Amino acid sequence: MLLSKFQTEVEEILSHYPVKRSALLPLLNLAQREDGFVSESAMRDIAKVLDLTPPQVFETVTFYTMFNLKPIGKFHLQVCKSLMCALVGSDDVVRWIKTKLGIAPGHTTQDNNFTLSVVECLGSCGTGPMMQVNDDFYEQLTEEKLGRIFDDLARDGTCPLKTGPFMYPLPLAK
Amino acid sequence: MAASTTTDMITLTIDGKTATVPKDTLVIEAARQVGVMVPHFCYHPKLSPDANCRMCLVEIEKMPRLQTSCSTPVAEGMVVKSESSAQAQDARKSVLDFILANHPLDCPVCDQGGRCDLQDFSHEYTATTSRFNELKRVFQKEFFSPLIETQMNRCVQCLRCVRYCDQVMDVKALAPVGRGTLTEIKAFGTHELDCEFCGGCVQICPVGAITSRLSMYEFRPWMLKRTDSVCGFCGDGCQITFQTKNETLIEVNSTHGAGRNNGDLCARGYFGYHVSVHPDRLTTPLIREGSVFREVTWEEALELVAQRLSEIKTTHGPDAIGGLITGRCTNEDVYVFQKFMRGVIGTNRIDSSVRYGHLNGVHAMQRVQGTHRWTVNFEDVVSADVLLLVGTNITETNPITGLKVKEAVKRHGAKLITIETLEPAIGAISNIVNLSQHHLGVKPTAYGSAILGMLKGVIEQNGIDPDLQTMAPEYCKDITAHIQAISWSEIEEQTGLTSSLFEKAAKVFVQGLKAVILIGSGVLRTSGGFGMTVNLLDLLLMTGKLTKEGCGLAPLAEENNDQGTFEMGGIGAMLPGGKSLGDTEARNMFSQAWGRTVSDLPGSSLPQMIEEATNGNLKSLFIVGENPLASLPPSSGIHQALGNLEFLVCQELFMTETAQQAHVVLPACSYAEKDGTFTNTEGHIQPVRKAIEPVGESRPDWEVFSALSVGMDDPMEYLDVKEIGKEIRNLLPGMRTLGPAPLPAQPDSSAISRYVNSDYKRDLSARYQLPPRMSSGQGHVVLMVSQSLFHSGKFSLKAKGLMQIQSEGKLFLHPKDAVRLGFDEGDRIRVFNGLGEVYTKVAFRERTPEGVVVFPEHFDREIRRLLPYTVDPETQVPYCKLAEIQLGKIVAS
Amino acid sequence: MAQYEKILLKNMEQPGYTGSLADYERADGYQALRHVLKEMQPDQVIEEVKTSGLRGRGGAGFPAGVKWGFIPKDHPGPKYLCCNADESEPGTFKDRQLMERDPHQMLEGMVITCFAIGAQTAYIYIRGEFRLGTKILEQAVQEARTAGYIGENILGSGLTVNIYVHPGAGAYICGEETALLESLEGKRGMPRFKPPFPATHGLYQMPTVVNNVETLANIPHIINRGGAWFASIGSQPKSCGTRIFCLSGHVKRPGNYEVPLGIPFRELIYDLGGGMRSDKPLKAFIPGGASAPFLTPDHLDVKMDFESVAMAGSMLGSGGVTVMEEGTSMVWAALRLMEFFYHESCGKCTPCREGSSWLLQTLQRIWGKQGRPEDIGILEELCGNIAGRTICAFGEAEVAPIQSTLRHWRDEYETLIREAQATRPRKKDIPVFTH
Ligand SMILES: Cc1cc2nc3c(=O)[nH]c(=O)nc-3n(C[C@H](O)[C@H](O)[C@H](O)COP(=O)(O)O)c2cc1C
Ligand code: SF4
Ligand code: FES
């Protein structure tokens, strides 16, 4: 059972709140980090820990877009398509990905490496077009950049092009 | 709702009308009171406001924008405009347009059509979808459950169902899934609904999104005939409305605000009504010929019964004949039955299902406070500040009383103390101990010890009422002495609970201003039941609560008319009105009124009749709606007893185990086919009304007794039920409690002083010692045979809806025990003890504590062979619900 | 080009500044907290913030000091502070920078705020997608705890404040303060109707203050340099201090710019932002995030303060300024935003829930050359039937793009519809309505 595996982490989380149910999103995050999605058994386990019924957990899970109820690829590519990114070419990004990986939004590559989603604003409107891959942001995307990112990810599981602590524009060196 | 505390009044105007209402009233309710109906979907008086549908918008002077009247409390001088506000009317029309835009408009095939809020409002506001040229959302149809159907395309997302399931039922089985317009109501994942099946979501849905499968597509509401009556299952006595289409039962529901249940029902009330129209119903009288039954006419059957009873009476005397009647019959049936037995036959050998446990409660109340009824009612339960539940899985035995407890705790913050075997654990069915602040979890054999623990807790913190100490110093001294003679370590040893738990709980109880104690089968039907009940009355007395307004003891009646059956004289030793047979004055009164002498020979209880029959003194039994062969275990000797009888008559709905032994079987009407009254657990007498014609040739029970009296040349004739009712009320003036709510009985001070001055001594030391423990040997567990939420006696096994929820008995045990014993869910296992062995399936339930297993009594045909049988020395109540057993895997040999 | 003193971005723009506790302390970090604990009473802090005229930076622009003043002093139970770090308003990305580059600045602000309102527990509700920000904040909290700025008996003063980082899970609406509270309670993030307000019935029904990241980051500076000093910046009396504007869209140098409230849009877009990215002229801009009505080139000289922008028929909202060049279809722009609002409506209120899908589908048809003459009338009516009739301000927000583009560029809608009437509809263009 997931929660016995992360005993200490779970207890730490629970200690943050006077009311158990508040730990629901954090625990679901934990579950998803472990399995890549939120499984039924995870929901049941979490319900037990928080004194909730499984439907109470389920209703909450389905309200939030970050939780997947089904397994997905190793890398979840989420391309922002909201107006600000669209103005600077997010539709091209989706097109490029289609040609490079041969997947349309909502689909996963044969090798189960990449799943493509088109999502709403991720809060990097000034540095679009952008995408989130698992935990990391990749911004000011170009076709070349994309190619390199996919190669690196497929090879090393990570890519140096990801954004670090955010600041833009960078101060002009005095 | 609760009798609310000090309310200053507030005056406001709504559409020009002046309303004066208590503060905190919501505008929508204030409007209702002055006849202004504000249209709404999501608001419901039973639920906390959510203000999501936006239909109830009103204009309020000095407020910027339109306000939702369902969430806005009244304020002094407020000026509200509803119909008189063009702006509000326009907003409502637009809300309807929005809803209709995504609504399938499939009214012609919708069961709600004709009683649908959306239809009505659309008509009122001439809303249309004419301008909507887009695609409607479509949810693909998924199987929801065998009894409840969802049509999410019709949903208006008011979330009433979800909120009801959580706030009122505390079940939380419904989930609004997804976000925005594509939100739909589901259970869990793709699983079908698993819940209490109270039908509340169906009843509270303002449109046709959630409907009952039992009546799907069978009707249009306006074709239905409505008959208000009372549910025939448990003692809560819910008001139900039978909906019939020319002689067929279509559905049952209950109007919001109606009856003691305020429109709430449980699965039995809502889905159990097919019991009346089951194909197995007996439709003609039957006479045994050798090993088979022959269908006969009523004349022939009645003649034979009358003749045989007369013969036995003349040859062996009236006391050779006994009568047994069920607490499911109406007051009028029971009254005429006991009048027939006492007057026409001439015996007091009468007993009824009250004997199975409820009698303990009644006798204890009679002894200590001189009443045979509660001194509280449901309103007192709701407004109590402390509730003590002892030995009752209230949700499963008395679900609606359970709702009152939930309301008191969840809405009004009452403190809940539970002395229960169930452990806190979330499950498909709500669990009252989850709401308990002071849960004293004990084995079903340790309730007595736990009660003594509470008393000790009270005494040790000087919780004894000073007035009582002056009024009855000796009583206080004696009880204290006996309690102090029992050490905490003994109590802890027996209950497995620390003294501090008892002290805390006792403290809370003592501090309670309105304290109600509810007790169930765990006390009433368990060895020592009478003593435990009296001790709980001691607890009320000692803390000065017995005579206090809003405080009292509430023994829960299991069958729909247990209380009435007692009050109508369904117990041999007790004349109608709860008067003792020994009371000469009373006896003479009835002898006179009936024109027949009532014998002064003591009646006898069912256990005694079993003995009498076994040793040949009882020759004949007239059994009405009772099925002792199924209610009592073989260890009671019932089989032999019935076998010995010369003549057994059964008046029944179905061919029960007992009826199969009968010489004559007479077909009776069910509660849906007759008029009369039931008295609920509170002592509230409510009208039962005929909804359909009698099935086959079945007849109301009282008619049969009356016909028999004629056959025995001693006619007691009645035109109709009303005439019986009149006779009863003339003899027992106290019996007039028809009306919205019962007036609780008042404790009788003379009875109390009799008790505290002498009577308590009688069995003091017996009551104030720890009960003997079951010798829990290695590998032994305690078997509890108890009531399930989805059934009532064996009766409900004929209700197709209920059988779809629960169709077989499984042995419930804690997963840990299962692991220890190597069982998997669904395994068939061996259950055995000295009395025998049986095989059954197991199911896991976290709420059953380790070392205890639970089996639903309705399916105990096999397992009751393992139940030992003892009888209460004082009340003659048979105890046969607990056993020491062992469990084993089935080893293929 | 005019140079303005930066307050919030000052530290992080120093070369080599990492945002670590050490760096922050070197830049006089946590001096304000020390001062408050030594010298000030809670009420004095609230007064100081009132004097500063600081208004909420999250969108509603409510005066922070006044909001704190609503917290009942004599409340027996616990009180809470929630830092709103949900930053989900399209066009906004300032909180992200404040959190990832100088976390202690806002943490210090939070501890001071807790002291002022008497809260012992504070939660940072950060949008779930900000994984990096979450990690950085958690480290910062840990650092501050070890250094004794957070936790029990802070700096020996007896003050206790615990701060926890609570990531969301993808729901724009959880930025709305009451939805945030519901979400923080582990429920579906659906706004509550008001009253009662969070100040009295907030988290767990206890008195609660919800403030935006930027709002809280300003607090230490107000303490250090005084409310009067802060009030002297920007355009008095109602728009004091600086604000970080998030510039995006068709400009040369998008990004975060901290300037005093009240400079004209032209200066932000052309001087700081370097003007349009290509030769195409500016056609439209959104002054305050997706929820703010569009403005036109005629509004370039409007001053960027709460009142002036309101006068111009829009709002400063979350400070997200999005610029669009000539050739951008306003119907398309409105459609893109409508897709967002449809996707994010929590679905509680009928008008917002059903209206958003109705509006979206109508726009999709118009853009897909399937428009009908009556559609414009329908759009206008629907907008009118949503705004002002819902629980939260999302209702107003979702209609803003359509209403404002209809106001300024109605002809673009009409043209598309005219073309639609001319060309017979081609089936495959009909947009399918999917989630
Ligand atoms: C639909 C909606 C979304 C919002 N999103 C955010 C948000 O992402 N971040 C934020 O700080 N405030 C957001 N707000 C404003 C908050 O409701 C609240 O006013 C603000 O957090 C108060 O903090 P402040 O006074 O410091 O601005 C949103 C409001 C609405 C109606
Ligand atoms: S206006 Fe929209 S987003 Fe806000 S509460 Fe209502 S439905 Fe939810
Ligand atoms: S009834 Fe008031 S909003 Fe639904």
JSON list of N, CA, C and O in Angstrom, two decimals, chain C residues 373-392:
[
{"chain": "C", "resi": 373, "resn": "PRO", "atom": "N", "xyz": [-26.82, 35.89, -38.58]},
{"chain": "C", "resi": 373, "resn": "PRO", "atom": "CA", "xyz": [-26.98, 37.31, -38.26]},
{"chain": "C", "resi": 373, "resn": "PRO", "atom": "C", "xyz": [-27.39, 37.54, -36.80]},
{"chain": "C", "resi": 373, "resn": "PRO", "atom": "O", "xyz": [-26.88, 38.45, -36.14]},
{"chain": "C", "resi": 374, "resn": "GLU", "atom": "N", "xyz": [-28.24, 36.66, -36.27]},
{"chain": "C", "resi": 374, "resn": "GLU", "atom": "CA", "xyz": [-28.74, 36.90, -34.91]},
{"chain": "C", "resi": 374, "resn": "GLU", "atom": "C", "xyz": [-27.68, 36.62, -33.84]},
{"chain": "C", "resi": 374, "resn": "GLU", "atom": "O", "xyz": [-27.84, 36.98, -32.67]},
{"chain": "C", "resi": 375, "resn": "ASP", "atom": "N", "xyz": [-26.57, 35.98, -34.23]},
{"chain": "C", "resi": 375, "resn": "ASP", "atom": "CA", "xyz": [-25.59, 35.54, -33.23]},
{"chain": "C", "resi": 375, "resn": "ASP", "atom": "C", "xyz": [-25.05, 36.68, -32.38]},
{"chain": "C", "resi": 375, "resn": "ASP", "atom": "O", "xyz": [-24.88, 36.56, -31.17]},
{"chain": "C", "resi": 376, "resn": "ILE", "atom": "N", "xyz": [-24.77, 37.82, -33.01]},
{"chain": "C", "resi": 376, "resn": "ILE", "atom": "CA", "xyz": [-24.21, 38.95, -32.25]},
{"chain": "C", "resi": 376, "resn": "ILE", "atom": "C", "xyz": [-25.17, 39.36, -31.14]},
{"chain": "C", "resi": 376, "resn": "ILE", "atom": "O", "xyz": [-24.79, 39.52, -29.98]},
{"chain": "C", "resi": 377, "resn": "GLY", "atom": "N", "xyz": [-26.45, 39.43, -31.49]},
{"chain": "C", "resi": 377, "resn": "GLY", "atom": "CA", "xyz": [-27.46, 39.78, -30.49]},
{"chain": "C", "resi": 377, "resn": "GLY", "atom": "C", "xyz": [-27.46, 38.77, -29.36]},
{"chain": "C", "resi": 377, "resn": "GLY", "atom": "O", "xyz": [-27.48, 39.12, -28.17]},
{"chain": "C", "resi": 378, "resn": "ILE", "atom": "N", "xyz": [-27.36, 37.50, -29.74]},
{"chain": "C", "resi": 378, "resn": "ILE", "atom": "CA", "xyz": [-27.36, 36.44, -28.72]},
{"chain": "C", "resi": 378, "resn": "ILE", "atom": "C", "xyz": [-26.15, 36.60, -27.80]},
{"chain": "C", "resi": 378, "resn": "ILE", "atom": "O", "xyz": [-26.28, 36.61, -26.57]},
{"chain": "C", "resi": 379, "resn": "LEU", "atom": "N", "xyz": [-24.97, 36.81, -28.41]},
{"chain": "C", "resi": 379, "resn": "LEU", "atom": "CA", "xyz": [-23.77, 36.99, -27.60]},
{"chain": "C", "resi": 379, "resn": "LEU", "atom": "C", "xyz": [-23.98, 38.09, -26.56]},
{"chain": "C", "resi": 379, "resn": "LEU", "atom": "O", "xyz": [-23.74, 37.91, -25.37]},
{"chain": "C", "resi": 380, "resn": "GLU", "atom": "N", "xyz": [-24.47, 39.22, -27.04]},
{"chain": "C", "resi": 380, "resn": "GLU", "atom": "CA", "xyz": [-24.64, 40.35, -26.12]},
{"chain": "C", "resi": 380, "resn": "GLU", "atom": "C", "xyz": [-25.61, 40.02, -25.01]},
{"chain": "C", "resi": 380, "resn": "GLU", "atom": "O", "xyz": [-25.37, 40.28, -23.83]},
{"chain": "C", "resi": 381, "resn": "GLU", "atom": "N", "xyz": [-26.71, 39.34, -25.38]},
{"chain": "C", "resi": 381, "resn": "GLU", "atom": "CA", "xyz": [-27.72, 39.02, -24.37]},
{"chain": "C", "resi": 381, "resn": "GLU", "atom": "C", "xyz": [-27.16, 38.04, -23.35]},
{"chain": "C", "resi": 381, "resn": "GLU", "atom": "O", "xyz": [-27.29, 38.24, -22.13]},
{"chain": "C", "resi": 382, "resn": "LEU", "atom": "N", "xyz": [-26.48, 37.01, -23.84]},
{"chain": "C", "resi": 382, "resn": "LEU", "atom": "CA", "xyz": [-25.92, 36.02, -22.92]},
{"chain": "C", "resi": 382, "resn": "LEU", "atom": "C", "xyz": [-24.97, 36.69, -21.95]},
{"chain": "C", "resi": 382, "resn": "LEU", "atom": "O", "xyz": [-25.04, 36.48, -20.74]},
{"chain": "C", "resi": 383, "resn": "CYS", "atom": "N", "xyz": [-24.08, 37.54, -22.48]},
{"chain": "C", "resi": 383, "resn": "CYS", "atom": "CA", "xyz": [-23.13, 38.22, -21.59]},
{"chain": "C", "resi": 383, "resn": "CYS", "atom": "C", "xyz": [-23.89, 38.96, -20.50]},
{"chain": "C", "resi": 383, "resn": "CYS", "atom": "O", "xyz": [-23.56, 38.88, -19.31]},
{"chain": "C", "resi": 384, "resn": "GLY", "atom": "N", "xyz": [-24.95, 39.65, -20.90]},
{"chain": "C", "resi": 384, "resn": "GLY", "atom": "CA", "xyz": [-25.73, 40.40, -19.92]},
{"chain": "C", "resi": 384, "resn": "GLY", "atom": "C", "xyz": [-26.38, 39.49, -18.89]},
{"chain": "C", "resi": 384, "resn": "GLY", "atom": "O", "xyz": [-26.57, 39.87, -17.73]},
{"chain": "C", "resi": 385, "resn": "ASN", "atom": "N", "xyz": [-26.71, 38.26, -19.32]},
{"chain": "C", "resi": 385, "resn": "ASN", "atom": "CA", "xyz": [-27.39, 37.35, -18.40]},
{"chain": "C", "resi": 385, "resn": "ASN", "atom": "C", "xyz": [-26.42, 36.62, -17.47]},
{"chain": "C", "resi": 385, "resn": "ASN", "atom": "O", "xyz": [-26.86, 35.93, -16.55]},
{"chain": "C", "resi": 386, "resn": "ILE", "atom": "N", "xyz": [-25.13, 36.74, -17.74]},
{"chain": "C", "resi": 386, "resn": "ILE", "atom": "CA", "xyz": [-24.15, 36.08, -16.86]},
{"chain": "C", "resi": 386, "resn": "ILE", "atom": "C", "xyz": [-23.59, 37.06, -15.84]},
{"chain": "C", "resi": 386, "resn": "ILE", "atom": "O", "xyz": [-23.68, 36.85, -14.63]},
{"chain": "C", "resi": 387, "resn": "ALA", "atom": "N", "xyz": [-23.08, 38.18, -16.37]},
{"chain": "C", "resi": 387, "resn": "ALA", "atom": "CA", "xyz": [-22.42, 39.15, -15.51]},
{"chain": "C", "resi": 387, "resn": "ALA", "atom": "C", "xyz": [-23.35, 39.61, -14.38]},
{"chain": "C", "resi": 387, "resn": "ALA", "atom": "O", "xyz": [-24.52, 39.89, -14.61]},
{"chain": "C", "resi": 388, "resn": "GLY", "atom": "N", "xyz": [-22.83, 39.60, -13.16]},
{"chain": "C", "resi": 388, "resn": "GLY", "atom": "CA", "xyz": [-23.58, 40.13, -12.03]},
{"chain": "C", "resi": 388, "resn": "GLY", "atom": "C", "xyz": [-24.56, 39.15, -11.42]},
{"chain": "C", "resi": 388, "resn": "GLY", "atom": "O", "xyz": [-25.24, 39.47, -10.46]},
{"chain": "C", "resi": 389, "resn": "ARG", "atom": "N", "xyz": [-24.67, 37.97, -12.00]},
{"chain": "C", "resi": 389, "resn": "ARG", "atom": "CA", "xyz": [-25.66, 37.01, -11.48]},
{"chain": "C", "resi": 389, "resn": "ARG", "atom": "C", "xyz": [-25.01, 35.73, -10.98]},
{"chain": "C", "resi": 389, "resn": "ARG", "atom": "O", "xyz": [-25.66, 34.69, -10.87]},
{"chain": "C", "resi": 390, "resn": "THR", "atom": "N", "xyz": [-23.72, 35.79, -10.73]},
{"chain": "C", "resi": 390, "resn": "THR", "atom": "CA", "xyz": [-23.02, 34.59, -10.30]},
{"chain": "C", "resi": 390, "resn": "THR", "atom": "C", "xyz": [-22.39, 34.81, -8.92]},
{"chain": "C", "resi": 390, "resn": "THR", "atom": "O", "xyz": [-22.35, 35.92, -8.42]},
{"chain": "C", "resi": 391, "resn": "ILE", "atom": "N", "xyz": [-21.87, 33.72, -8.37]},
{"chain": "C", "resi": 391, "resn": "ILE", "atom": "CA", "xyz": [-21.29, 33.80, -7.02]},
{"chain": "C", "resi": 391, "resn": "ILE", "atom": "C", "xyz": [-19.99, 34.57, -7.04]},
{"chain": "C", "resi": 391, "resn": "ILE", "atom": "O", "xyz": [-19.77, 35.46, -6.24]},
{"chain": "C", "resi": 392, "resn": "CYS", "atom": "N", "xyz": [-19.12, 34.24, -7.98]},
{"chain": "C", "resi": 392, "resn": "CYS", "atom": "CA", "xyz": [-17.82, 34.89, -7.96]},
{"chain": "C", "resi": 392, "resn": "CYS", "atom": "C", "xyz": [-17.63, 35.74, -9.20]},
{"chain": "C", "resi": 392, "resn": "CYS", "atom": "O", "xyz": [-18.44, 35.72, -10.12]}
]
